[in-house]
Amino acid sequence: MADQPQPETGLVRRARHGSDVTLGKDSDGVRVCSYLQTMTVTARRELVSPATRNAFRSLATDLTVRIVAELWEDHGFAPIPPDELKYQDAGQRRTEFMLYAEGVDWSDPNQVRRVLLVFEDFIRAYRNPEDQGTPKWLDDIRVRLERDGFTLDKEGRISWSNPPVLVRDLSTLSDASGITIELERIRRDLTTDPHGAIGAAKQLIEATAKTALGELNIEVDRNAALPALISTVQKALKLDAGSAPDGPDGSKAVKRILSGSVNIAVGVAELRNQGFGSGHGQASAPSGLGVRHARLTVNASVTWCELILDTLSDPAAPWRKTKV
């Protein structure tokens, strides 16, 4: 008898994905950590919904256990130990699928990119090349992928409709929730609300500066203006042109780039403060603001944030050598 899909109740789904009364989830599925606790949990949204994963799991029903395993392992995934599997199902092929799926960090863009290749291979392995048109199962998968922010073309290739703007491992930070919340806002607003995306870009810079200073145990003035925060964190990380040490960081070219990075971050803040970003009420809505302006601002903010986060995590960065 063919394996029959087993529906998940809301309770089972919450148990599998680790949410509870303390952590909970908001309306967009973002894990929210209570500020009454020590902030060690990062607010990270799962990029592929359980509904989409369930749809691909159902495809395993008509494949062999060996093929299911090969499709995952072809892209570098390994199964979790069977005794750690939380999913229960009498079907061996769906169970095999879940041994790999439960080992995926669905909030990690790098892992999700590889999973999309696995999903493409599942479609090719399951699809009958003699079928004409779009079968119902494939149309169902397409709709679920679109809800998650992906597109599925006629050849079965999956791509991001609105890819993550910052791909960095934030797990080493004691609290990256401020950064991830702004990244989620940017993802949500970039192509639909330029005004909101520009506001979130400015807030991303501010959150990154405050997070880095916190990691460096440097007290942050709550009322400090953004330019002051930018200057403080760049000096602390030896990223200001005036204190860059000898070597590549002290070269004229790098110093010029570092000076430009300050102007980038300050420029994002000024654009938002001039009424082109959310956060301030305006008598008249800004005119002529488009997606291209939002992309320019977001890309500029991400460039600065990546510079700060990369330098903060680099074990060979000059700021570590002068640390007392």
Short mmCIF file of C-alpha atoms in Angstrom, two decimals:
data_model
loop_
_atom_site.label_atom_id
_atom_site.label_comp_id
_atom_site.label_asym_id
_atom_site.label_seq_id
_atom_site.Cartn_x
_atom_site.Cartn_y
_atom_site.Cartn_z
CA MET A 1 0.00 0.00 0.00
CA ALA A 2 1.30 3.46 -0.89
CA ASP A 3 2.34 5.72 1.96
CA GLN A 4 -0.41 8.15 2.89
CA PRO A 5 0.53 11.67 4.00
CA GLN A 6 0.01 12.25 7.71
CA PRO A 7 -1.45 15.68 8.54
CA GLU A 8 0.24 17.69 11.26
CA THR A 9 -1.81 19.34 13.94
CA GLY A 10 -0.90 22.81 15.13
CA LEU A 11 0.29 21.31 18.42
CA VAL A 12 2.58 18.82 16.69
CA ARG A 13 3.94 21.49 14.38
CA ARG A 14 4.71 23.82 17.29
CA ALA A 15 6.42 20.99 19.14
CA ARG A 16 8.54 20.08 16.16
CA HIS A 17 9.70 23.62 15.54
CA GLY A 18 10.46 24.49 19.12
CA SER A 19 7.97 27.25 19.85
CA ASP A 20 6.34 27.50 23.24
CA VAL A 21 4.68 29.95 25.54
CA THR A 22 7.98 31.70 26.27
CA LEU A 23 9.28 32.00 22.72
CA GLY A 24 6.07 31.97 20.71
CA LYS A 25 5.65 33.20 17.14
CA ASP A 26 4.21 36.38 15.72
CA SER A 27 1.75 36.59 12.80
CA ASP A 28 4.58 36.18 10.27
CA GLY A 29 6.00 33.10 11.94
CA VAL A 30 9.01 34.91 13.37
CA ARG A 31 10.35 33.45 16.60
CA VAL A 32 10.09 36.11 19.28
CA CYS A 33 12.14 35.92 22.45
CA SER A 34 10.76 37.45 25.62
CA TYR A 35 12.81 40.44 26.72
CA LEU A 36 12.33 39.24 30.30
CA GLN A 37 14.90 36.52 29.59
CA THR A 38 18.59 36.67 28.88
CA MET A 39 18.69 37.44 25.18
CA THR A 40 20.43 34.39 23.77
CA VAL A 41 17.81 33.35 21.20
CA THR A 42 18.00 34.94 17.77
CA ALA A 43 14.74 35.94 16.10
CA ARG A 44 15.07 34.06 12.82
CA ARG A 45 12.23 33.26 10.49
CA GLU A 46 12.05 29.89 8.76
CA LEU A 47 12.51 30.62 5.06
CA VAL A 48 10.65 27.51 3.90
CA SER A 49 7.29 26.87 5.54
CA PRO A 50 6.21 23.51 6.97
CA ALA A 51 3.47 23.42 4.30
CA THR A 52 6.04 23.53 1.50
CA ARG A 53 8.24 20.95 3.17
CA ASN A 54 5.24 18.67 3.62
CA ALA A 55 4.43 18.94 -0.09
CA PHE A 56 7.92 17.77 -1.04
CA ARG A 57 7.82 15.07 1.63
CA SER A 58 4.72 13.70 -0.07
CA LEU A 59 6.72 13.25 -3.28
CA ALA A 60 8.92 10.75 -1.44
CA THR A 61 5.91 8.40 -1.29
CA ASP A 62 6.43 7.26 -4.89
CA LEU A 63 10.24 7.15 -4.82
CA THR A 64 12.52 4.53 -3.32
CA VAL A 65 14.27 5.00 0.01
CA ARG A 66 17.61 4.90 -1.79
CA ILE A 67 16.62 7.66 -4.23
CA VAL A 68 15.25 9.86 -1.41
CA ALA A 69 18.57 9.57 0.43
CA GLU A 70 20.64 10.19 -2.72
CA LEU A 71 18.72 13.35 -3.62
CA TRP A 72 19.62 14.85 -0.23
CA GLU A 73 23.19 13.56 -0.10
CA ASP A 74 23.96 14.80 -3.62
CA HIS A 75 23.88 18.31 -2.13
CA GLY A 76 25.87 17.65 1.03
CA PHE A 77 23.12 16.84 3.52
CA ALA A 78 23.40 14.03 6.07
CA PRO A 79 20.62 12.34 8.08
CA ILE A 80 20.17 12.85 11.78
CA PRO A 81 20.36 9.76 14.03
CA PRO A 82 17.04 7.85 13.84
CA ASP A 83 16.56 8.05 17.61
CA GLU A 84 16.56 11.87 17.38
CA LEU A 85 13.77 11.99 14.80
CA LYS A 86 10.67 13.70 16.19
CA TYR A 87 8.50 12.84 13.20
CA GLN A 88 6.48 9.63 13.38
CA ASP A 89 5.15 7.88 10.29
CA ALA A 90 4.70 4.26 9.20
CA GLY A 91 5.97 5.16 5.73
CA GLN A 92 9.67 4.44 5.29
CA ARG A 93 10.17 6.84 2.40
CA ARG A 94 8.61 9.81 4.14
CA THR A 95 10.53 8.93 7.29
CA GLU A 96 13.75 8.85 5.26
CA PHE A 97 12.91 12.32 3.90
CA MET A 98 12.43 13.65 7.43
CA LEU A 99 15.74 12.21 8.67
CA TYR A 100 17.40 14.75 6.40
CA ALA A 101 14.81 17.56 6.65
CA GLU A 102 14.99 17.74 10.45
CA GLY A 103 18.74 18.30 10.23
CA VAL A 104 18.28 21.48 8.18
CA ASP A 105 18.39 24.95 9.71
CA TRP A 106 15.46 26.37 7.75
CA SER A 107 16.34 29.93 8.81
CA ASP A 108 19.86 29.73 7.33
CA PRO A 109 19.87 31.16 3.75
CA ASN A 110 22.97 29.16 2.80
CA GLN A 111 21.40 25.85 3.81
CA VAL A 112 18.09 26.78 2.19
CA ARG A 113 19.86 27.52 -1.10
CA ARG A 114 21.14 23.93 -1.13
CA VAL A 115 17.74 22.58 -0.12
CA LEU A 116 16.20 24.31 -3.14
CA LEU A 117 18.52 22.22 -5.32
CA VAL A 118 17.32 19.11 -3.49
CA PHE A 119 13.72 20.12 -4.13
CA GLU A 120 14.44 20.68 -7.83
CA ASP A 121 15.84 17.15 -8.01
CA PHE A 122 12.74 15.77 -6.26
CA ILE A 123 10.57 17.40 -8.90
CA ARG A 124 12.66 15.91 -11.72
CA ALA A 125 12.70 12.47 -10.10
CA TYR A 126 8.93 12.49 -9.52
CA ARG A 127 7.77 14.16 -12.74
CA ASN A 128 6.61 12.04 -15.65
CA PRO A 129 8.20 13.56 -18.79
CA GLU A 130 5.25 12.30 -20.86
CA ASP A 131 2.71 14.34 -18.88
CA GLN A 132 1.26 17.27 -20.78
CA GLY A 133 0.64 20.57 -19.04
CA THR A 134 1.11 21.17 -15.32
CA PRO A 135 -0.04 18.35 -13.05
CA LYS A 136 -2.03 19.28 -9.95
CA TRP A 137 0.71 18.21 -7.54
CA LEU A 138 3.20 20.51 -9.22
CA ASP A 139 0.79 23.42 -9.28
CA ASP A 140 0.21 22.89 -5.55
CA ILE A 141 3.96 23.02 -4.92
CA ARG A 142 4.28 26.16 -7.03
CA VAL A 143 1.60 27.95 -4.99
CA ARG A 144 3.24 26.96 -1.70
CA LEU A 145 6.65 28.09 -2.90
CA GLU A 146 5.24 31.44 -4.00
CA ARG A 147 3.76 31.97 -0.55
CA ASP A 148 7.26 31.46 0.86
CA GLY A 149 8.80 33.95 -1.56
CA PHE A 150 10.12 31.60 -4.26
CA THR A 151 9.33 31.12 -7.94
CA LEU A 152 9.12 27.84 -9.84
CA ASP A 153 9.70 28.02 -13.60
CA LYS A 154 8.53 25.61 -16.30
CA GLU A 155 11.80 23.66 -16.18
CA GLY A 156 11.37 23.03 -12.44
CA ARG A 157 14.02 25.52 -11.28
CA ILE A 158 13.36 27.29 -8.00
CA SER A 159 14.66 30.79 -7.29
CA TRP A 160 14.18 33.52 -4.68
CA SER A 161 11.57 36.14 -5.47
CA ASN A 162 13.12 38.40 -2.84
CA PRO A 163 16.40 36.92 -1.56
CA PRO A 164 17.83 37.64 1.90
CA VAL A 165 19.80 40.87 1.97
CA LEU A 166 22.40 39.80 4.52
CA VAL A 167 23.87 36.32 4.53
CA ARG A 168 25.96 36.04 7.68
CA ASP A 169 26.15 33.60 10.56
CA LEU A 170 24.81 35.63 13.48
CA SER A 171 24.75 32.72 15.92
CA THR A 172 28.02 33.78 17.56
CA LEU A 173 26.51 37.08 18.71
CA SER A 174 25.07 37.14 22.22
CA ASP A 175 21.94 38.85 20.89
CA ALA A 176 21.34 39.39 17.18
CA SER A 177 17.58 39.88 17.46
CA GLY A 178 17.76 43.61 16.70
CA ILE A 179 19.60 42.92 13.44
CA THR A 180 17.37 40.05 12.31
CA ILE A 181 14.16 41.98 12.96
CA GLU A 182 15.32 44.77 10.63
CA LEU A 183 16.38 42.23 8.00
CA GLU A 184 12.89 40.76 8.11
CA ARG A 185 11.39 44.21 7.63
CA ILE A 186 13.63 44.84 4.64
CA ARG A 187 12.69 41.48 3.09
CA ARG A 188 9.03 42.28 3.59
CA ASP A 189 9.12 45.87 2.28
CA LEU A 190 11.89 46.05 -0.31
CA THR A 191 9.74 45.61 -3.43
CA THR A 192 6.38 46.68 -2.02
CA ASP A 193 7.11 49.59 0.35
CA PRO A 194 10.30 51.56 -0.49
CA HIS A 195 9.50 54.05 2.28
CA GLY A 196 9.46 51.24 4.85
CA ALA A 197 12.56 49.53 3.43
CA ILE A 198 14.61 52.75 3.66
CA GLY A 199 13.52 53.21 7.27
CA ALA A 200 14.48 49.61 8.07
CA ALA A 201 17.87 50.08 6.34
CA LYS A 202 18.69 52.98 8.66
CA GLN A 203 17.54 50.93 11.65
CA LEU A 204 19.67 47.99 10.47
CA ILE A 205 22.77 50.19 10.65
CA GLU A 206 21.80 51.40 14.11
CA ALA A 207 21.07 47.86 15.34
CA THR A 208 24.38 46.58 13.94
CA ALA A 209 26.36 49.41 15.55
CA LYS A 210 24.73 48.87 18.95
CA THR A 211 25.13 45.09 18.71
CA ALA A 212 28.84 45.36 17.85
CA LEU A 213 29.47 47.84 20.66
CA GLY A 214 27.67 45.52 23.05
CA GLU A 215 29.90 42.63 21.97
CA LEU A 216 32.91 44.86 22.64
CA ASN A 217 31.56 45.74 26.10
CA ILE A 218 31.41 49.41 25.18
CA GLU A 219 28.57 51.27 26.86
CA VAL A 220 26.13 52.82 24.42
CA ASP A 221 24.45 56.16 25.08
CA ARG A 222 20.75 55.57 24.44
CA ASN A 223 20.41 59.10 23.09
CA ALA A 224 23.46 58.95 20.82
CA ALA A 225 22.81 60.06 17.25
CA LEU A 226 23.54 57.54 14.52
CA PRO A 227 26.66 59.35 13.16
CA ALA A 228 28.16 59.19 16.68
CA LEU A 229 27.38 55.46 16.92
CA ILE A 230 28.95 54.84 13.52
CA SER A 231 32.10 56.76 14.47
CA THR A 232 32.40 55.00 17.83
CA VAL A 233 32.10 51.47 16.48
CA GLN A 234 34.46 52.09 13.56
CA LYS A 235 37.10 53.52 15.90
CA ALA A 236 36.68 50.60 18.29
CA LEU A 237 37.21 48.14 15.44
CA LYS A 238 40.14 50.16 14.01
CA LEU A 239 38.08 50.83 10.89
CA ASP A 240 38.34 54.60 10.89
CA ALA A 241 40.84 56.01 8.43
CA GLY A 242 42.76 57.82 11.18
CA SER A 243 43.64 54.77 13.30
CA ALA A 244 44.03 52.05 10.67
CA PRO A 245 47.27 50.12 11.38
CA ASP A 246 50.06 49.19 9.00
CA GLY A 247 49.40 46.56 6.37
CA PRO A 248 46.38 46.27 4.07
CA ASP A 249 44.10 48.03 6.56
CA GLY A 250 46.42 51.04 6.59
CA SER A 251 46.89 51.34 2.84
CA LYS A 252 45.69 54.49 1.10
CA ALA A 253 43.16 52.53 -0.92
CA VAL A 254 41.61 50.83 2.11
CA LYS A 255 41.60 54.10 4.05
CA ARG A 256 39.71 55.71 1.19
CA ILE A 257 37.19 52.88 1.24
CA LEU A 258 36.82 53.13 5.02
CA SER A 259 36.15 56.86 4.75
CA GLY A 260 33.55 56.07 2.14
CA SER A 261 31.90 53.51 4.41
CA VAL A 262 31.23 56.22 6.99
CA ASN A 263 29.67 58.42 4.32
CA ILE A 264 27.52 55.49 3.18
CA ALA A 265 26.12 54.85 6.63
CA VAL A 266 25.54 58.53 7.39
CA GLY A 267 23.95 59.01 3.96
CA VAL A 268 21.41 56.27 4.67
CA ALA A 269 20.48 57.98 7.93
CA GLU A 270 20.16 61.37 6.24
CA LEU A 271 17.92 59.97 3.49
CA ARG A 272 15.59 58.51 6.08
CA ASN A 273 15.61 61.72 8.15
CA GLN A 274 14.74 63.79 5.08
CA GLY A 275 11.39 62.02 4.97
CA PHE A 276 12.18 59.29 2.46
CA GLY A 277 12.10 56.55 5.06
CA SER A 278 9.57 55.42 7.62
CA GLY A 279 9.92 56.49 11.24
CA HIS A 280 8.89 60.14 11.00
CA GLY A 281 5.44 61.48 10.26
CA GLN A 282 5.26 63.77 7.24
CA ALA A 283 2.74 66.42 6.26
CA SER A 284 3.05 65.24 2.67
CA ALA A 285 4.10 61.82 1.43
CA PRO A 286 7.43 61.83 -0.50
CA SER A 287 6.92 61.70 -4.25
CA GLY A 288 9.00 59.88 -6.85
CA LEU A 289 10.33 57.30 -4.42
CA GLY A 290 10.77 53.94 -6.14
CA VAL A 291 12.12 50.45 -5.60
CA ARG A 292 15.47 51.47 -7.11
CA HIS A 293 15.94 54.04 -4.34
CA ALA A 294 15.12 51.41 -1.74
CA ARG A 295 17.58 48.92 -3.27
CA LEU A 296 20.32 51.56 -3.36
CA THR A 297 19.75 52.39 0.30
CA VAL A 298 19.45 48.77 1.44
CA ASN A 299 22.56 47.67 -0.47
CA ALA A 300 24.49 50.59 1.03
CA SER A 301 23.41 49.70 4.56
CA VAL A 302 24.23 46.01 4.05
CA THR A 303 27.72 46.91 2.78
CA TRP A 304 28.43 48.80 6.00
CA CYS A 305 26.88 46.14 8.24
CA GLU A 306 28.88 43.36 6.59
CA LEU A 307 32.07 45.38 7.13
CA ILE A 308 31.30 45.71 10.85
CA LEU A 309 30.21 42.10 11.39
CA ASP A 310 33.08 40.62 9.37
CA THR A 311 35.65 42.69 11.25
CA LEU A 312 34.05 41.87 14.59
CA SER A 313 34.28 38.12 13.94
CA ASP A 314 37.71 38.08 12.23
CA PRO A 315 40.24 36.49 14.63
CA ALA A 316 43.07 38.28 12.79
CA ALA A 317 41.46 41.73 12.70
CA PRO A 318 43.76 44.58 13.84
CA TRP A 319 41.45 45.63 16.68
CA ARG A 320 42.17 42.34 18.47
CA LYS A 321 45.94 42.95 18.43
CA THR A 322 45.61 46.22 20.30
CA LYS A 323 43.04 44.96 22.78
CA VAL A 324 44.24 45.09 26.36
#
